[in-house]
Tab-separated table of C-alpha atoms in Angstrom:
chain	number	residue	atom	x	y	z
J	49	MET	CA	9.372	-24.361	24.724
J	50	ALA	CA	11.024	-22.666	27.708
J	51	THR	CA	9.308	-19.445	28.756
J	52	ALA	CA	10.964	-16.453	27.236
J	53	ALA	CA	11.908	-13.444	29.365
J	54	LEU	CA	10.551	-10.433	27.397
J	55	THR	CA	10.578	-6.797	28.410
J	56	LEU	CA	8.922	-4.177	26.176
J	57	TYR	CA	9.592	-0.465	26.685
J	58	GLU	CA	6.454	1.400	25.620
J	59	LEU	CA	5.704	5.080	25.158
J	60	ALA	CA	3.404	6.295	27.922
J	61	ALA	CA	1.420	9.508	28.474
J	62	ALA	CA	1.311	11.562	31.665
J	63	ASP	CA	-1.123	8.825	32.793
J	64	ALA	CA	1.246	5.867	32.610
J	65	ALA	CA	-1.671	3.581	31.717
J	66	LEU	CA	-2.082	5.324	28.351
J	67	ARG	CA	0.281	3.517	25.992
J	68	PHE	CA	-0.267	5.291	22.695
J	69	SER	CA	2.668	4.759	20.346
J	70	PRO	CA	1.495	3.285	17.011
J	71	HIS	CA	4.796	1.409	16.683
J	72	CYS	CA	4.545	-0.055	20.186
J	73	TRP	CA	1.005	-1.240	19.277
J	74	LYS	CA	2.386	-3.018	16.277
J	75	THR	CA	4.708	-4.885	18.654
J	76	ARG	CA	2.005	-5.607	21.278
J	77	MET	CA	-0.213	-7.183	18.599
J	78	ALA	CA	2.760	-9.110	17.242
J	79	LEU	CA	3.556	-10.510	20.720
J	80	ALA	CA	-0.082	-11.470	21.189
J	81	HIS	CA	-0.122	-13.143	17.719
J	82	LYS	CA	2.809	-15.253	18.852
J	83	GLY	CA	1.118	-16.009	22.186
J	84	LEU	CA	3.813	-14.192	24.114
J	85	GLU	CA	3.632	-11.985	27.169
J	86	ALA	CA	6.103	-9.211	27.917
J	87	GLU	CA	6.751	-7.151	30.971
J	88	ARG	CA	5.630	-3.727	29.808
J	89	VAL	CA	7.739	-0.770	31.004
J	90	PRO	CA	6.287	2.741	30.642
J	91	TRP	CA	8.697	5.230	29.029
J	92	ARG	CA	8.506	8.893	28.202
J	93	PHE	CA	10.073	10.795	25.256
J	94	THR	CA	12.647	12.521	27.471
J	95	GLU	CA	13.764	9.336	29.293
J	96	LYS	CA	16.572	8.761	26.853
J	97	ALA	CA	18.833	7.497	29.665
J	98	ALA	CA	16.432	4.643	30.471
J	99	ILE	CA	16.904	3.088	26.984
J	100	ALA	CA	20.482	4.235	26.330
J	101	PHE	CA	21.484	0.545	26.651
J	102	SER	CA	19.747	0.001	23.298
J	103	GLY	CA	22.094	2.358	21.544
J	104	GLN	CA	19.336	4.656	20.276
J	105	GLY	CA	16.523	6.817	21.687
J	106	MET	CA	13.171	5.471	20.502
J	107	VAL	CA	10.641	2.863	21.528
J	108	PRO	CA	9.593	0.105	21.120
J	109	VAL	CA	12.633	-1.542	22.616
J	110	LEU	CA	12.358	-5.273	23.248
J	111	VAL	CA	14.702	-7.097	25.532
J	112	HIS	CA	14.532	-10.856	24.944
J	113	ASP	CA	16.575	-13.057	27.255
J	114	GLY	CA	19.154	-10.291	27.488
J	115	GLU	CA	19.218	-9.524	23.755
J	116	THR	CA	18.061	-5.998	22.824
J	117	VAL	CA	16.077	-5.384	19.613
J	118	THR	CA	14.910	-1.926	18.497
J	119	ASP	CA	12.518	-0.741	15.712
J	120	SER	CA	9.109	-2.355	15.432
J	121	TRP	CA	9.853	-3.905	12.046
J	122	ALA	CA	13.097	-5.484	13.299
J	123	ILE	CA	11.240	-6.703	16.369
J	124	ALA	CA	8.628	-8.435	14.174
J	125	LEU	CA	11.348	-10.160	12.164
J	126	HIS	CA	13.077	-11.165	15.413
J	127	LEU	CA	9.909	-12.695	16.849
J	128	GLU	CA	9.167	-14.528	13.587
J	129	GLN	CA	12.698	-15.951	13.517
J	130	ARG	CA	12.976	-16.804	17.204
J	131	PHE	CA	9.480	-18.259	17.602
J	132	PRO	CA	9.061	-20.267	14.318
J	133	ASP	CA	6.730	-22.802	15.960
J	134	ARG	CA	4.202	-20.114	16.923
J	135	PRO	CA	1.667	-18.703	14.353
J	136	SER	CA	3.511	-16.907	11.597
J	137	LEU	CA	3.398	-13.078	11.526
J	138	PHE	CA	3.776	-13.035	7.782
J	139	GLY	CA	2.513	-16.291	6.320
J	140	GLY	CA	5.702	-17.238	4.497
J	141	ASN	CA	8.815	-15.594	3.061
J	142	GLY	CA	6.964	-14.336	0.010
J	143	ALA	CA	4.608	-12.367	2.176
J	144	MET	CA	7.219	-10.631	4.313
J	145	PRO	CA	8.317	-7.972	1.736
J	146	LEU	CA	4.664	-7.239	0.944
J	147	ALA	CA	3.882	-6.771	4.668
J	148	ARG	CA	6.789	-4.317	4.707
J	149	PHE	CA	5.066	-2.419	1.853
J	150	VAL	CA	1.881	-2.174	3.953
J	151	ASN	CA	3.978	-1.031	6.922
J	152	GLY	CA	5.599	1.636	4.743
J	153	TRP	CA	2.190	2.741	3.540
J	154	ALA	CA	0.987	3.024	7.176
J	155	ASP	CA	4.093	4.959	8.196
J	156	THR	CA	4.301	7.370	5.229
J	157	VAL	CA	0.614	7.950	4.457
J	158	LEU	CA	-1.548	7.187	7.524
J	159	SER	CA	0.806	8.403	10.194
J	160	PRO	CA	1.166	11.979	8.900
J	161	ALA	CA	-2.580	12.151	8.105
J	162	ILE	CA	-3.522	11.077	11.641
J	163	ALA	CA	-0.912	13.338	13.206
J	164	ARG	CA	-2.681	16.295	11.537
J	165	ILE	CA	-5.811	15.336	13.501
J	166	ILE	CA	-4.487	14.369	16.954
J	167	VAL	CA	-1.069	16.022	17.443
J	168	ALA	CA	-2.498	18.700	19.753
J	169	ASP	CA	-4.284	16.027	21.785
J	170	VAL	CA	-0.978	14.179	22.128
J	171	HIS	CA	0.692	17.320	23.357
J	172	GLY	CA	-2.075	17.804	25.930
J	173	ARG	CA	-1.625	14.298	27.367
J	174	VAL	CA	2.089	13.615	27.329
J	175	HIS	CA	3.996	13.838	30.604
J	176	ALA	CA	4.794	17.384	31.700
J	177	ALA	CA	8.513	16.655	31.241
J	178	ASP	CA	7.841	15.721	27.606
J	179	ARG	CA	5.791	18.717	26.594
J	180	ASP	CA	8.448	21.111	25.389
J	181	TYR	CA	10.347	18.420	23.521
J	182	PHE	CA	7.135	17.257	21.882
J	183	ARG	CA	5.985	20.698	20.785
J	184	THR	CA	9.411	21.738	19.482
J	185	SER	CA	10.075	18.504	17.533
J	186	ARG	CA	6.598	18.328	15.993
J	187	GLU	CA	6.389	21.983	15.107
J	188	GLN	CA	9.714	21.629	13.373
J	189	ARG	CA	8.389	18.605	11.423
J	190	PHE	CA	5.205	20.343	10.347
J	191	GLY	CA	6.654	23.839	10.005
J	192	GLN	CA	3.567	25.097	11.874
J	193	ALA	CA	2.297	25.648	15.410
J	194	LEU	CA	0.505	22.534	16.613
J	195	GLU	CA	-2.735	24.482	16.957
J	196	ASP	CA	-2.495	25.478	13.289
J	197	VAL	CA	-1.761	21.911	12.150
J	198	VAL	CA	-5.028	20.675	13.656
J	199	ALA	CA	-7.079	23.821	13.109
J	200	ASP	CA	-9.218	22.435	10.262
J	201	ARG	CA	-10.290	19.083	11.761
J	202	PRO	CA	-13.050	18.382	9.197
J	203	ALA	CA	-10.593	18.782	6.308
J	204	ASN	CA	-7.944	16.685	8.038
J	205	LEU	CA	-10.469	13.982	8.826
J	206	ALA	CA	-11.701	13.980	5.204
J	207	ALA	CA	-8.106	13.670	3.904
J	208	PHE	CA	-7.374	10.764	6.292
J	209	ARG	CA	-10.564	8.937	5.236
J	210	ARG	CA	-9.707	9.424	1.562
J	211	ALA	CA	-6.277	7.919	2.242
J	212	LEU	CA	-7.909	4.742	3.498
J	213	GLN	CA	-9.139	3.817	0.001
J	214	PRO	CA	-6.531	1.062	-0.643
J	215	LEU	CA	-7.514	-0.527	2.685
J	216	ARG	CA	-11.165	-0.555	1.777
J	217	ARG	CA	-10.290	-2.166	-1.529
J	218	ALA	CA	-8.310	-4.923	0.273
J	219	LEU	CA	-11.127	-5.496	2.796
J	220	ALA	CA	-13.622	-6.046	0.005
J	221	GLY	CA	-11.728	-9.282	-0.716
J	222	ASP	CA	-11.172	-10.683	2.789
J	223	ALA	CA	-11.858	-9.966	6.463
J	224	PHE	CA	-8.246	-8.875	7.041
J	225	ILE	CA	-5.430	-7.310	4.976
J	226	ALA	CA	-3.483	-10.538	5.375
J	227	GLY	CA	-6.461	-12.689	4.324
J	228	PRO	CA	-9.088	-14.591	6.302
J	229	ALA	CA	-7.034	-14.187	9.494
J	230	PRO	CA	-5.023	-11.222	10.726
J	231	ALA	CA	-1.253	-10.958	10.536
J	232	TYR	CA	1.476	-8.389	10.905
J	233	ALA	CA	0.303	-6.323	7.909
J	234	ASP	CA	-2.943	-5.758	9.762
J	235	TYR	CA	-1.183	-4.777	12.953
J	236	CYS	CA	0.912	-2.218	11.141
J	237	VAL	CA	-2.229	-0.356	10.081
J	238	PHE	CA	-4.216	-1.090	13.234
J	239	GLY	CA	-1.417	0.376	15.348
J	240	MET	CA	-2.083	3.734	13.689
J	241	LEU	CA	-5.695	3.617	14.806
J	242	MET	CA	-4.791	2.574	18.285
J	243	TRP	CA	-2.514	5.601	18.533
J	244	ALA	CA	-5.554	7.849	18.034
J	245	ARG	CA	-7.829	5.745	20.235
J	246	CYS	CA	-5.474	5.833	23.217
J	247	ILE	CA	-4.532	9.509	23.221
J	248	SER	CA	-7.449	11.427	21.609
J	249	ASP	CA	-11.228	11.705	21.892
J	250	VAL	CA	-11.664	12.049	18.165
J	251	GLU	CA	-13.428	9.305	16.181
J	252	LEU	CA	-11.397	8.728	13.013
J	253	LEU	CA	-13.916	6.584	11.137
J	254	GLU	CA	-17.537	6.772	9.963
J	255	PRO	CA	-19.498	3.897	11.571
J	256	ASP	CA	-20.488	2.459	8.144
J	257	ASP	CA	-16.881	2.430	6.864
J	258	PRO	CA	-15.675	-1.155	6.288
J	259	VAL	CA	-12.475	-0.063	7.968
J	260	SER	CA	-14.503	0.419	11.146
J	261	ALA	CA	-15.749	-3.182	11.091
J	262	TRP	CA	-12.170	-4.395	10.480
J	263	ARG	CA	-10.983	-2.295	13.428
J	264	ASP	CA	-13.679	-3.911	15.587
J	265	ARG	CA	-12.413	-7.359	14.610
J	266	LEU	CA	-8.891	-6.398	15.696
J	267	LEU	CA	-10.099	-4.679	18.872
J	268	ASP	CA	-11.708	-8.044	19.754
J	269	ALA	CA	-8.694	-10.168	18.772
J	270	PHE	CA	-6.657	-11.982	21.427
J	271	GLY	CA	-9.428	-11.780	24.021
J	272	GLY	CA	-10.035	-8.071	23.446
J	273	LEU	CA	-6.467	-7.093	24.258
J	274	ALA	CA	-6.688	-3.764	22.330
J	275	ARG	CA	-10.312	-2.993	23.272
J	276	SER	CA	-9.547	-3.270	27.001
J	277	ALA	CA	-6.524	-0.987	26.794
J	278	PRO	CA	-6.979	2.321	28.696
J	279	THR	CA	-7.867	5.226	26.446
J	280	ALA	CA	-8.118	8.977	26.689
J	281	ARG	CA	-11.934	8.543	26.667
J	282	GLY	CA	-11.546	6.819	30.071
Q	451	MET	CA	3.319	-29.593	-20.193
Q	452	ALA	CA	1.184	-29.268	-23.315
Q	453	THR	CA	1.366	-25.851	-24.949
Q	454	ALA	CA	-1.556	-23.705	-23.866
Q	455	ALA	CA	-3.619	-21.828	-26.428
Q	456	LEU	CA	-3.793	-18.255	-24.986
Q	457	THR	CA	-5.388	-15.190	-26.541
Q	458	LEU	CA	-5.165	-11.756	-24.848
Q	459	TYR	CA	-7.387	-8.875	-25.898
Q	460	GLU	CA	-5.429	-5.695	-25.249
Q	461	LEU	CA	-6.378	-2.047	-25.405
Q	462	ALA	CA	-4.767	-0.374	-28.449
Q	463	ALA	CA	-4.375	3.223	-29.547
Q	464	ALA	CA	-5.072	4.569	-33.048
Q	465	ASP	CA	-1.626	3.068	-33.800
Q	466	ALA	CA	-2.479	-0.567	-33.054
Q	467	ALA	CA	1.140	-1.159	-31.953
Q	468	LEU	CA	0.604	1.109	-28.900
Q	469	ARG	CA	-0.816	-1.133	-26.204
Q	470	PHE	CA	-1.281	1.164	-23.237
Q	471	SER	CA	-3.743	-0.198	-20.708
Q	472	PRO	CA	-2.107	-0.485	-17.248
Q	473	HIS	CA	-4.263	-3.527	-16.495
Q	474	CYS	CA	-3.290	-5.252	-19.729
Q	475	TRP	CA	0.344	-4.613	-18.799
Q	476	LYS	CA	-0.208	-6.333	-15.488
Q	477	THR	CA	-1.374	-9.375	-17.454
Q	478	ARG	CA	1.430	-9.215	-20.002
Q	479	MET	CA	4.042	-9.218	-17.254
Q	480	ALA	CA	2.197	-12.049	-15.452
Q	481	LEU	CA	2.217	-14.138	-18.628
Q	482	ALA	CA	5.944	-13.465	-19.094
Q	483	HIS	CA	6.608	-14.368	-15.454
Q	484	LYS	CA	4.918	-17.744	-16.082
Q	485	GLY	CA	6.924	-18.151	-19.290
Q	486	LEU	CA	3.755	-18.075	-21.373
Q	487	GLU	CA	3.077	-16.511	-24.767
Q	488	ALA	CA	-0.316	-15.322	-25.877
Q	489	GLU	CA	-1.737	-14.207	-29.232
Q	490	ARG	CA	-2.274	-10.523	-28.625
Q	491	VAL	CA	-5.413	-8.992	-30.199
Q	492	PRO	CA	-5.699	-5.206	-30.417
Q	493	TRP	CA	-9.011	-3.903	-29.134
Q	494	ARG	CA	-10.505	-0.404	-28.905
Q	495	PHE	CA	-12.818	1.038	-26.280
Q	496	THR	CA	-15.827	1.092	-28.648
Q	497	GLU	CA	-15.359	-2.522	-29.912
Q	498	LYS	CA	-17.703	-3.883	-27.260
Q	499	ALA	CA	-19.066	-6.408	-29.780
Q	500	ALA	CA	-15.667	-8.036	-30.188
Q	501	ILE	CA	-15.503	-9.063	-26.488
Q	502	ALA	CA	-19.229	-9.539	-25.935
Q	503	PHE	CA	-18.466	-13.252	-25.605
Q	504	SER	CA	-16.788	-12.396	-22.271
Q	505	GLY	CA	-20.039	-11.116	-20.783
Q	506	GLN	CA	-18.613	-7.674	-20.070
Q	507	GLY	CA	-17.016	-4.723	-21.889
Q	508	MET	CA	-13.453	-4.264	-20.637
Q	509	VAL	CA	-10.013	-5.619	-21.296
Q	510	PRO	CA	-7.850	-7.497	-20.492
Q	511	VAL	CA	-9.763	-10.569	-21.625
Q	512	LEU	CA	-7.850	-13.801	-21.638
Q	513	VAL	CA	-9.083	-16.873	-23.516
Q	514	HIS	CA	-7.277	-19.992	-22.332
Q	515	ASP	CA	-8.037	-23.211	-24.198
Q	516	GLY	CA	-11.579	-21.949	-24.818
Q	517	GLU	CA	-12.134	-20.686	-21.259
Q	518	THR	CA	-12.665	-16.917	-20.891
Q	519	VAL	CA	-11.278	-14.961	-17.922
Q	520	THR	CA	-11.815	-11.232	-17.423
Q	521	ASP	CA	-10.319	-8.698	-14.959
Q	522	SER	CA	-6.525	-8.555	-14.560
Q	523	TRP	CA	-6.645	-9.722	-10.910
Q	524	ALA	CA	-8.819	-12.744	-11.759
Q	525	ILE	CA	-6.450	-13.514	-14.696
Q	526	ALA	CA	-3.500	-13.521	-12.314
Q	527	LEU	CA	-5.250	-15.947	-9.975
Q	528	HIS	CA	-6.211	-18.109	-12.966
Q	529	LEU	CA	-2.635	-18.275	-14.205
Q	530	GLU	CA	-1.325	-19.033	-10.744
Q	531	GLN	CA	-3.855	-21.893	-10.349
Q	532	ARG	CA	-3.542	-23.344	-13.829
Q	533	PHE	CA	0.246	-23.165	-14.113
Q	534	PRO	CA	1.343	-24.160	-10.615
Q	535	ASP	CA	4.640	-25.621	-11.861
Q	536	ARG	CA	5.742	-22.336	-13.340
Q	537	PRO	CA	7.280	-19.548	-11.137
Q	538	SER	CA	4.704	-18.332	-8.642
Q	539	LEU	CA	3.179	-14.889	-9.172
Q	540	PHE	CA	2.644	-14.409	-5.466
Q	541	GLY	CA	5.181	-16.496	-3.546
Q	542	GLY	CA	2.666	-18.434	-1.467
Q	543	ASN	CA	-0.921	-18.176	-0.243
Q	544	GLY	CA	0.059	-15.753	2.527
Q	545	ALA	CA	1.398	-13.303	-0.024
Q	546	MET	CA	-1.657	-13.290	-2.327
Q	547	PRO	CA	-3.879	-11.015	-0.140
Q	548	LEU	CA	-0.972	-8.590	0.357
Q	549	ALA	CA	-0.327	-8.452	-3.388
Q	550	ARG	CA	-4.034	-7.569	-3.693
Q	551	PHE	CA	-3.384	-4.665	-1.244
Q	552	VAL	CA	-0.603	-3.388	-3.441
Q	553	ASN	CA	-2.845	-3.773	-6.501
Q	554	GLY	CA	-5.550	-1.831	-4.744
Q	555	TRP	CA	-3.031	0.906	-3.898
Q	556	ALA	CA	-1.959	1.125	-7.536
Q	557	ASP	CA	-5.561	1.289	-8.737
Q	558	THR	CA	-6.892	3.769	-6.182
Q	559	VAL	CA	-3.890	6.017	-5.639
Q	560	LEU	CA	-1.492	5.837	-8.619
Q	561	SER	CA	-4.083	5.440	-11.400
Q	562	PRO	CA	-5.988	8.647	-10.637
Q	563	ALA	CA	-2.751	10.538	-10.027
Q	564	ILE	CA	-1.292	9.454	-13.384
Q	565	ALA	CA	-4.591	10.116	-15.177
Q	566	ARG	CA	-4.356	13.737	-14.061
Q	567	ILE	CA	-1.036	13.954	-15.985
Q	568	ILE	CA	-1.709	11.941	-19.160
Q	569	VAL	CA	-5.482	11.846	-19.794
Q	570	ALA	CA	-5.296	14.483	-22.564
Q	571	ASP	CA	-2.439	12.548	-24.240
Q	572	VAL	CA	-4.514	9.408	-24.105
Q	573	HIS	CA	-7.384	11.284	-25.769
Q	574	GLY	CA	-5.074	12.501	-28.490
Q	575	ARG	CA	-3.805	9.000	-29.339
Q	576	VAL	CA	-6.840	6.756	-29.025
Q	577	HIS	CA	-8.559	5.572	-32.222
Q	578	ALA	CA	-10.761	8.200	-33.876
Q	579	ALA	CA	-13.805	5.970	-33.184
Q	580	ASP	CA	-12.944	5.996	-29.443
Q	581	ARG	CA	-12.445	9.738	-28.997
Q	582	ASP	CA	-15.955	10.896	-28.112
Q	583	TYR	CA	-16.496	7.959	-25.787
Q	584	PHE	CA	-13.219	8.560	-24.074
Q	585	ARG	CA	-13.757	12.310	-23.568
Q	586	THR	CA	-17.309	11.920	-22.365
Q	587	SER	CA	-16.601	9.111	-19.878
Q	588	ARG	CA	-13.414	10.684	-18.457
Q	589	GLU	CA	-14.852	14.191	-18.140
Q	590	GLN	CA	-17.770	12.655	-16.274
Q	591	ARG	CA	-15.297	10.889	-13.970
Q	592	PHE	CA	-13.269	14.050	-13.257
Q	593	GLY	CA	-16.129	16.511	-13.412
Q	594	GLN	CA	-13.864	18.711	-15.599
Q	595	ALA	CA	-12.790	19.183	-19.182
Q	596	LEU	CA	-9.762	17.029	-19.938
Q	597	GLU	CA	-7.742	20.159	-20.735
Q	598	ASP	CA	-8.538	21.478	-17.220
Q	599	VAL	CA	-7.631	18.173	-15.558
Q	600	VAL	CA	-4.104	18.292	-16.963
Q	601	ALA	CA	-3.622	22.091	-16.970
Q	602	ASP	CA	-1.232	22.238	-14.023
Q	603	ARG	CA	1.224	19.531	-14.973
Q	604	PRO	CA	3.947	20.516	-12.490
Q	605	ALA	CA	1.429	20.287	-9.558
Q	606	ASN	CA	0.021	16.963	-10.884
Q	607	LEU	CA	3.538	15.540	-11.301
Q	608	ALA	CA	4.504	16.670	-7.818
Q	609	ALA	CA	1.376	15.016	-6.350
Q	610	PHE	CA	2.097	11.760	-8.163
Q	611	ARG	CA	5.716	11.728	-6.997
Q	612	ARG	CA	4.556	12.320	-3.386
Q	613	ALA	CA	2.191	9.389	-3.696
Q	614	LEU	CA	5.119	7.085	-4.464
Q	615	GLN	CA	6.544	7.394	-0.930
Q	616	PRO	CA	5.382	3.937	0.231
Q	617	LEU	CA	7.029	2.434	-2.821
Q	618	ARG	CA	10.343	4.170	-2.073
Q	619	ARG	CA	10.166	2.879	1.493
Q	620	ALA	CA	9.636	-0.684	0.180
Q	621	LEU	CA	12.507	-0.373	-2.289
Q	622	ALA	CA	14.858	0.718	0.479
Q	623	GLY	CA	14.549	-2.891	1.726
Q	624	ASP	CA	14.805	-4.949	-1.460
Q	625	ALA	CA	15.232	-4.631	-5.237
Q	626	PHE	CA	11.567	-5.310	-5.845
Q	627	ILE	CA	8.254	-4.854	-3.947
Q	628	ALA	CA	7.956	-8.626	-3.710
Q	629	GLY	CA	11.571	-9.070	-2.453
Q	630	PRO	CA	14.834	-9.884	-4.228
Q	631	ALA	CA	12.917	-10.963	-7.388
Q	632	PRO	CA	9.855	-9.344	-8.975
Q	633	ALA	CA	6.352	-10.831	-8.695
Q	634	TYR	CA	2.800	-9.803	-9.381
Q	635	ALA	CA	2.788	-7.003	-6.765
Q	636	ASP	CA	5.547	-5.369	-8.832
Q	637	TYR	CA	3.661	-5.756	-12.108
Q	638	CYS	CA	0.546	-4.132	-10.596
Q	639	VAL	CA	2.516	-0.941	-9.954
Q	640	PHE	CA	4.749	-1.225	-13.016
Q	641	GLY	CA	1.664	-1.490	-15.263
Q	642	MET	CA	0.735	2.031	-14.179
Q	643	LEU	CA	4.071	3.353	-15.357
Q	644	MET	CA	3.852	1.497	-18.632
Q	645	TRP	CA	0.467	3.114	-19.269
Q	646	ALA	CA	2.160	6.500	-19.260
Q	647	ARG	CA	5.249	5.286	-21.157
Q	648	CYS	CA	3.204	3.866	-24.002
Q	649	ILE	CA	0.772	6.714	-24.533
Q	650	SER	CA	2.457	9.940	-23.394
Q	651	ASP	CA	5.712	11.862	-23.845
Q	652	VAL	CA	5.805	12.885	-20.230
Q	653	GLU	CA	8.493	11.526	-17.912
Q	654	LEU	CA	6.834	10.694	-14.649
Q	655	LEU	CA	9.961	10.208	-12.537
Q	656	GLU	CA	13.077	12.114	-11.553
Q	657	PRO	CA	16.154	10.236	-12.752
Q	658	ASP	CA	17.578	9.918	-9.189
Q	659	ASP	CA	14.303	8.506	-7.787
Q	660	PRO	CA	14.808	4.926	-6.571
Q	661	VAL	CA	11.510	4.167	-8.289
Q	662	SER	CA	13.215	5.017	-11.590
Q	663	ALA	CA	15.927	2.367	-10.983
Q	664	TRP	CA	13.214	-0.166	-10.046
Q	665	ARG	CA	11.343	0.685	-13.279
Q	666	ASP	CA	14.603	0.101	-15.261
Q	667	ARG	CA	14.899	-3.315	-13.710
Q	668	LEU	CA	11.394	-4.228	-14.787
Q	669	LEU	CA	11.840	-2.742	-18.256
Q	670	ASP	CA	14.781	-5.113	-18.629
Q	671	ALA	CA	12.976	-8.177	-17.216
Q	672	PHE	CA	12.065	-11.071	-19.489
Q	673	GLY	CA	14.544	-10.075	-22.173
Q	674	GLY	CA	13.467	-6.455	-22.224
Q	675	LEU	CA	9.828	-7.239	-22.995
Q	676	ALA	CA	8.507	-3.956	-21.697
Q	677	ARG	CA	11.465	-1.796	-22.852
Q	678	SER	CA	11.024	-2.975	-26.413
Q	679	ALA	CA	7.282	-2.269	-26.520
Q	680	PRO	CA	6.324	0.565	-28.890
Q	681	THR	CA	5.764	3.871	-27.153
Q	682	ALA	CA	4.300	7.250	-28.045
Q	683	ARG	CA	7.880	8.551	-28.090
Q	684	GLY	CA	8.451	6.374	-31.140
């Protein structure tokens, strides 16, 4: 196979080494699963002009041999279709819609629950140029000041941990959501945990939670790609 | 293929025609998906002796040519393995663990949310011999009198409808959770809705909810098997 030219635009903090978007993490893990490397371009919320070529204003944006793909789910489908000889991200056509369900669960349940824990940390670490945009857009979403959203951290942590119950049930059956080996359904959920790991000091999980052991397995995957990523903890 | 001798023990209400267990509904839909018919034996919570042969005390219990299988998930795997030439319940090995995730979501999120709406209706319709057992075991689980569990129906309905958000997201992509055609992941969730339909007068869904249209499609599946089942509404 000829080498593919891949460029990935990733959300970055004030420290450009901190790449914290959960959706960009889904894509990074998907690329690693396929054995692909991309040039990774740091991008900030307010740099709309830099990705205007994609016809929209959010990352991840993947440019593949001149073709632009946006939205992490569409990027996963693109990689699966364009690299069919590499390990499958889904494990067959029957599994793809179910991976989409897991992705929807991560986006609609885990993402808001984690945001209630870390959104003020995100605000503290985004680029100075992004700060006003970030506060305004997130306070509009929550209908509260960021400081009020995160005020009761113990309650927010407890709610997040309760929300993980379906994941614990799945992990009682196999090492990964997708079975004995990880696949895109795992990365959809893992991306949410990488979001917190990269931008906040908070520890989301109890050490004896089976979700913590699963996260360790994914931190170690692909030669420790995720474990070696720079975090807010330094 | 030789005709299989299949017997399914199903939870029944005081009215033996009301078969309301969500887990038994998962199995009924799985049998229909495989084009199989079973002799359906009504069973009540306190009839432990009648299924003692299975080595445990819960339904569904499937007896297949003299072999006993318990637990709806194990029954689905059994049917998939023993009837490989019939339509697949999962759509491939890669999909099976993800269907298990959906099943775990239904059991850990939807089941308790629906119980908070209908548990007093269940109590009112189980067999007289089951009533004390049912009240005691469920009040222990909730730590509340059944009447207190269901006291705020609008709030409990609102919480249940919020919990359906991942399902709505999935249904934005395809007609069924499993894709263009239904499979076991759909039946795991649909069984929860059949539980309420068969034992309670309450309507769980707003008519314009995409989940309602999906439920209609499954009520109509297999010649209207589920739609024609007796309900508490008569």
